[in-house]
mmCIF file of C-alpha atoms in Angstrom:
data_model
loop_
_atom_site.group_PDB
_atom_site.id
_atom_site.type_symbol
_atom_site.label_atom_id
_atom_site.label_comp_id
_atom_site.label_asym_id
_atom_site.label_seq_id
_atom_site.Cartn_x
_atom_site.Cartn_y
_atom_site.Cartn_z
ATOM 1 C CA TRP A 213 -110.140 133.166 16.518
ATOM 2 C CA THR A 214 -108.681 136.165 14.666
ATOM 3 C CA ALA A 215 -105.650 136.164 17.051
ATOM 4 C CA ILE A 216 -105.003 132.505 16.545
ATOM 5 C CA LEU A 217 -105.392 132.423 12.793
ATOM 6 C CA THR A 218 -103.350 135.570 12.164
ATOM 7 C CA ASP A 219 -100.529 134.803 14.654
ATOM 8 C CA VAL A 220 -97.023 134.731 13.005
ATOM 9 C CA GLU A 221 -96.531 131.038 14.067
ATOM 10 C CA ALA A 222 -99.771 130.160 12.230
ATOM 11 C CA THR A 223 -99.096 132.012 9.054
ATOM 12 C CA THR A 224 -95.246 131.569 8.683
ATOM 13 C CA ILE A 225 -93.630 128.371 7.339
ATOM 14 C CA PRO A 226 -90.781 127.466 9.789
ATOM 15 C CA THR A 227 -87.329 127.717 8.307
ATOM 16 C CA SER A 228 -85.215 126.385 11.207
ATOM 17 C CA ASN A 229 -83.574 123.085 10.580
ATOM 18 C CA THR A 230 -85.134 121.903 13.935
ATOM 19 C CA ALA A 231 -88.713 122.739 12.740
ATOM 20 C CA GLY A 232 -91.133 120.138 11.678
ATOM 21 C CA LYS A 233 -91.904 116.473 12.407
ATOM 22 C CA LEU A 234 -91.680 113.157 10.542
ATOM 23 C CA ARG A 235 -94.962 112.219 8.936
ATOM 24 C CA GLU A 236 -96.072 108.817 10.353
ATOM 25 C CA PRO A 237 -96.617 106.078 7.619
ATOM 26 C CA ILE A 238 -100.428 105.936 8.300
ATOM 27 C CA VAL A 239 -100.784 109.615 7.973
ATOM 28 C CA ARG A 240 -98.857 109.556 4.746
ATOM 29 C CA PHE A 241 -101.179 106.847 3.383
ATOM 30 C CA VAL A 242 -104.375 108.626 4.468
ATOM 31 C CA GLN A 243 -103.024 111.932 2.980
ATOM 32 C CA TYR A 244 -102.308 110.060 -0.327
ATOM 33 C CA ALA A 245 -105.790 108.552 -0.276
ATOM 34 C CA ARG A 246 -107.575 111.844 0.334
ATOM 35 C CA THR A 247 -105.370 113.826 -2.144
ATOM 36 C CA ILE A 248 -105.328 111.434 -5.036
ATOM 37 C CA GLY A 249 -108.521 109.393 -4.408
ATOM 38 C CA VAL A 250 -109.109 105.849 -3.655
ATOM 39 C CA THR A 251 -112.144 103.533 -4.300
ATOM 40 C CA SER A 252 -113.464 100.390 -3.009
ATOM 41 C CA THR A 253 -114.708 97.788 -5.406
ATOM 42 C CA ASN A 254 -117.289 96.392 -3.145
ATOM 43 C CA GLY A 255 -117.691 99.041 -0.367
ATOM 44 C CA ALA A 256 -115.848 97.088 2.291
ATOM 45 C CA TRP A 257 -112.645 99.148 2.393
ATOM 46 C CA ALA A 258 -110.892 96.061 3.620
ATOM 47 C CA LEU A 259 -107.164 97.080 3.910
ATOM 48 C CA GLY A 260 -106.398 94.557 6.559
ATOM 49 C CA ASP A 261 -103.691 94.783 9.120
ATOM 50 C CA LEU A 262 -101.020 97.371 7.949
ATOM 51 C CA SER A 263 -98.737 96.941 11.024
ATOM 52 C CA ASP A 264 -96.070 94.710 9.465
ATOM 53 C CA PRO A 265 -93.056 97.121 9.001
ATOM 54 C CA SER A 266 -91.337 94.928 6.428
ATOM 55 C CA SER A 267 -94.269 94.756 3.911
ATOM 56 C CA ARG A 268 -96.871 97.165 5.089
ATOM 57 C CA LEU A 269 -96.753 100.627 6.707
ATOM 58 C CA GLY A 270 -95.561 99.595 10.209
ATOM 59 C CA GLN A 271 -98.716 101.134 11.671
ATOM 60 C CA SER A 272 -102.390 100.142 11.587
ATOM 61 C CA PRO A 273 -105.413 102.107 12.793
ATOM 62 C CA PHE A 274 -106.535 101.290 16.281
ATOM 63 C CA GLN A 275 -103.526 98.954 16.923
ATOM 64 C CA SER A 276 -101.035 101.099 18.769
ATOM 65 C CA PRO A 277 -99.208 99.129 21.425
ATOM 66 C CA SER A 278 -100.364 101.610 24.181
ATOM 67 C CA VAL A 279 -103.254 104.013 24.718
ATOM 68 C CA PHE A 280 -100.897 106.915 24.071
ATOM 69 C CA ASN A 281 -99.587 106.138 20.546
ATOM 70 C CA PHE A 282 -97.236 104.016 18.460
ATOM 71 C CA PHE A 283 -94.189 105.832 20.149
ATOM 72 C CA ARG A 284 -93.247 107.419 23.356
ATOM 73 C CA PRO A 285 -93.711 111.316 23.417
ATOM 74 C CA GLY A 286 -90.178 111.947 24.831
ATOM 75 C CA TYR A 287 -88.290 109.625 22.392
ATOM 76 C CA VAL A 288 -84.911 110.866 21.282
ATOM 77 C CA PRO A 289 -83.084 108.991 18.508
ATOM 78 C CA GLY A 290 -79.766 108.073 20.025
ATOM 79 C CA ASN A 291 -76.426 109.328 18.450
ATOM 80 C CA THR A 292 -78.025 111.858 16.240
ATOM 81 C CA ALA A 293 -78.002 115.641 15.810
ATOM 82 C CA LEU A 294 -81.477 115.692 17.403
ATOM 83 C CA ALA A 295 -80.031 114.152 20.552
ATOM 84 C CA GLY A 296 -77.169 116.583 20.567
ATOM 85 C CA ALA A 297 -79.555 119.316 20.417
ATOM 86 C CA ASN A 298 -81.712 118.013 23.202
ATOM 87 C CA LEU A 299 -84.788 117.624 20.914
ATOM 88 C CA VAL A 300 -87.435 114.973 20.976
ATOM 89 C CA ALA A 301 -88.536 113.145 17.852
ATOM 90 C CA PRO A 302 -91.167 110.677 18.920
ATOM 91 C CA GLU A 303 -92.218 109.556 15.317
ATOM 92 C CA PHE A 304 -88.600 108.326 14.702
ATOM 93 C CA GLN A 305 -89.181 105.478 17.303
ATOM 94 C CA ILE A 306 -90.924 103.479 14.646
ATOM 95 C CA VAL A 307 -88.356 104.184 11.905
ATOM 96 C CA SER A 308 -85.860 101.572 10.851
ATOM 97 C CA GLU A 309 -84.208 100.467 7.560
ATOM 98 C CA THR A 310 -86.926 97.819 7.373
ATOM 99 C CA SER A 311 -89.834 100.165 7.993
ATOM 100 C CA VAL A 312 -88.634 102.760 5.556
ATOM 101 C CA ALA A 313 -88.332 100.179 2.712
ATOM 102 C CA GLY A 314 -91.515 98.475 3.734
ATOM 103 C CA ALA A 315 -93.615 101.577 3.781
ATOM 104 C CA LEU A 316 -92.336 102.785 0.402
ATOM 105 C CA ASN A 317 -92.785 99.255 -1.104
ATOM 106 C CA PHE A 318 -96.299 99.036 0.282
ATOM 107 C CA MET A 319 -97.127 102.454 -1.233
ATOM 108 C CA LEU A 320 -95.799 101.404 -4.618
ATOM 109 C CA THR A 321 -97.769 98.163 -4.506
ATOM 110 C CA PHE A 322 -100.942 100.072 -3.464
ATOM 111 C CA MET A 323 -100.464 102.641 -6.292
ATOM 112 C CA THR A 324 -99.932 99.870 -8.846
ATOM 113 C CA SER A 325 -102.594 97.400 -8.000
ATOM 114 C CA GLY A 326 -104.321 98.505 -4.831
ATOM 115 C CA VAL A 327 -104.781 96.229 -1.730
ATOM 116 C CA ALA A 328 -107.735 93.877 -1.186
ATOM 117 C CA ASP A 329 -110.812 95.870 -2.513
ATOM 118 C CA VAL A 330 -109.240 99.267 -2.249
ATOM 119 C CA ARG A 331 -107.857 100.777 -5.407
ATOM 120 C CA PRO A 332 -106.002 103.929 -6.383
ATOM 121 C CA ASP A 333 -107.997 106.358 -8.530
ATOM 122 C CA PHE A 334 -105.849 108.692 -10.658
ATOM 123 C CA THR A 335 -108.736 110.378 -12.431
ATOM 124 C CA ALA A 336 -108.071 113.752 -10.778
ATOM 125 C CA VAL A 337 -104.472 113.886 -11.996
ATOM 126 C CA LEU A 338 -104.281 111.859 -15.170
ATOM 127 C CA GLY A 339 -105.068 114.942 -17.363
ATOM 128 C CA MET A 340 -101.842 116.451 -16.182
ATOM 129 C CA ALA A 341 -99.554 113.674 -17.160
ATOM 130 C CA ALA A 342 -98.499 115.423 -20.375
ATOM 131 C CA ASN A 343 -97.453 118.540 -18.439
ATOM 132 C CA THR A 344 -95.065 117.356 -15.799
ATOM 133 C CA GLN A 345 -94.489 120.872 -14.383
ATOM 134 C CA ALA A 346 -98.210 121.327 -13.721
ATOM 135 C CA LEU A 347 -98.423 117.867 -12.225
ATOM 136 C CA LEU A 348 -95.479 118.446 -9.901
ATOM 137 C CA ASP A 349 -96.904 121.848 -8.887
ATOM 138 C CA TRP A 350 -100.195 120.286 -8.091
ATOM 139 C CA LEU A 351 -98.578 117.493 -6.025
ATOM 140 C CA ASN A 352 -96.203 119.980 -4.346
ATOM 141 C CA LEU A 353 -99.061 122.094 -3.150
ATOM 142 C CA ARG A 354 -101.292 119.275 -2.034
ATOM 143 C CA LEU A 355 -98.783 116.874 -0.508
ATOM 144 C CA SER A 356 -96.035 119.062 0.899
ATOM 145 C CA ALA A 357 -97.595 122.592 1.105
ATOM 146 C CA ASN A 358 -95.282 123.918 -1.607
ATOM 147 C CA GLN A 359 -92.198 122.929 0.402
ATOM 148 C CA MET A 360 -90.414 120.813 -2.038
ATOM 149 C CA SER A 361 -87.183 122.460 -3.079
ATOM 150 C CA PRO A 362 -86.475 123.534 -6.690
ATOM 151 C CA THR A 363 -83.673 120.858 -6.794
ATOM 152 C CA THR A 364 -86.137 118.133 -5.683
ATOM 153 C CA ILE A 365 -88.731 119.206 -8.219
ATOM 154 C CA ALA A 366 -86.107 119.464 -10.966
ATOM 155 C CA THR A 367 -84.809 115.992 -10.225
ATOM 156 C CA ILE A 368 -88.351 114.401 -10.246
ATOM 157 C CA LYS A 369 -89.210 116.420 -13.376
ATOM 158 C CA GLY A 370 -86.061 114.947 -15.134
ATOM 159 C CA VAL A 371 -87.101 111.496 -14.483
ATOM 160 C CA LEU A 372 -90.748 112.209 -15.645
ATOM 161 C CA ASP A 373 -89.700 114.020 -18.737
ATOM 162 C CA ALA A 374 -87.518 110.983 -19.768
ATOM 163 C CA MET A 375 -90.659 108.947 -19.960
ATOM 164 C CA ASN A 376 -91.766 110.968 -22.993
ATOM 165 C CA VAL A 377 -95.521 110.996 -22.110
ATOM 166 C CA THR A 378 -97.604 113.291 -24.304
ATOM 167 C CA ALA A 379 -101.249 114.120 -24.527
ATOM 168 C CA SER A 380 -101.640 111.306 -27.121
ATOM 169 C CA SER A 381 -100.002 108.661 -24.918
ATOM 170 C CA THR A 382 -102.052 105.797 -23.671
ATOM 171 C CA ASP A 383 -103.835 105.903 -20.263
ATOM 172 C CA ALA A 384 -101.507 103.222 -19.103
ATOM 173 C CA GLN A 385 -98.450 105.334 -19.932
ATOM 174 C CA LYS A 386 -100.025 108.356 -18.227
ATOM 175 C CA THR A 387 -100.825 106.283 -15.162
ATOM 176 C CA THR A 388 -97.268 105.075 -14.880
ATOM 177 C CA LEU A 389 -95.940 108.589 -15.154
ATOM 178 C CA VAL A 390 -98.505 109.930 -12.491
ATOM 179 C CA ARG A 391 -97.689 107.122 -10.159
ATOM 180 C CA ASN A 392 -93.988 107.658 -10.506
ATOM 181 C CA ALA A 393 -94.478 111.411 -9.704
ATOM 182 C CA ILE A 394 -96.553 110.737 -6.699
ATOM 183 C CA TYR A 395 -94.140 107.982 -5.457
ATOM 184 C CA LEU A 396 -91.076 110.199 -5.889
ATOM 185 C CA SER A 397 -92.749 113.244 -4.341
ATOM 186 C CA MET A 398 -93.761 111.161 -1.237
ATOM 187 C CA ALA A 399 -90.306 109.744 -0.939
ATOM 188 C CA SER A 400 -88.694 113.250 -0.828
ATOM 189 C CA ALA A 401 -87.343 114.666 2.394
ATOM 190 C CA GLU A 402 -89.540 117.761 1.970
ATOM 191 C CA TYR A 403 -92.594 115.584 1.966
ATOM 192 C CA LEU A 404 -91.520 113.253 4.790
ATOM 193 C CA ILE A 405 -90.822 116.131 7.281
ATOM 194 C CA GLN A 406 -94.072 118.042 7.907
ATOM 195 C CA LYS A 407 -93.531 121.833 8.578
#
C-alpha cells in the first residue's frame, strides 16, 4: 500500500494538456449531492429518469445502453485535437450541444427548487455567503481538488461580489449567491475536466 499511495503518479496533479477526463453528468450530480447535501422530503429519493439529454442529465443510473457503459471505451471525438493526438476520450461520446445545455439547466433547476421529493440543502455553505473568497476556496477544494485557476476564481468572485450579500442579508439572498457560486464553479472547465 505504501508504494501505491506514495507513488509520484498518485501524489502529483497532472499538468499535461492531455491529462484528465471529462466528468460524466451523473458523476457531477452525485458529487454535488455529496458535497453540498441533499434531502428527501419523504424518504423516497424519487429523482425519476435522468436520461433525457435536453432537460435532464443525459444519463440515468442503471440505464446505460450496454453492459459496458454509456459510451464506448475507445471513442475518439472526430476532427478534434484529441483525434490528432491519437487519444481516446470515451466520455465525450455522450456530449453534444443539447446535452451540455440540458445538464446545466437541470442542475440549475435542481439547485433552485429540487426535483420530485429531492431538495438541495445549502446549510453547510450558507454561512460563507458573506465571504465570497472563503466560499470559493471551499468549493474549489471540494469540487475541483483546488484546480480552478486564479482567473476562473476571480471571474466567479466578481459576479458574486456584485450581488452585495452581507452577513445581515436575508437567507434567500445568501442562498441565491451560494447557488450561483456552485453553478458557476461546476460550469468551469477546471471542474468539468477531472485530473
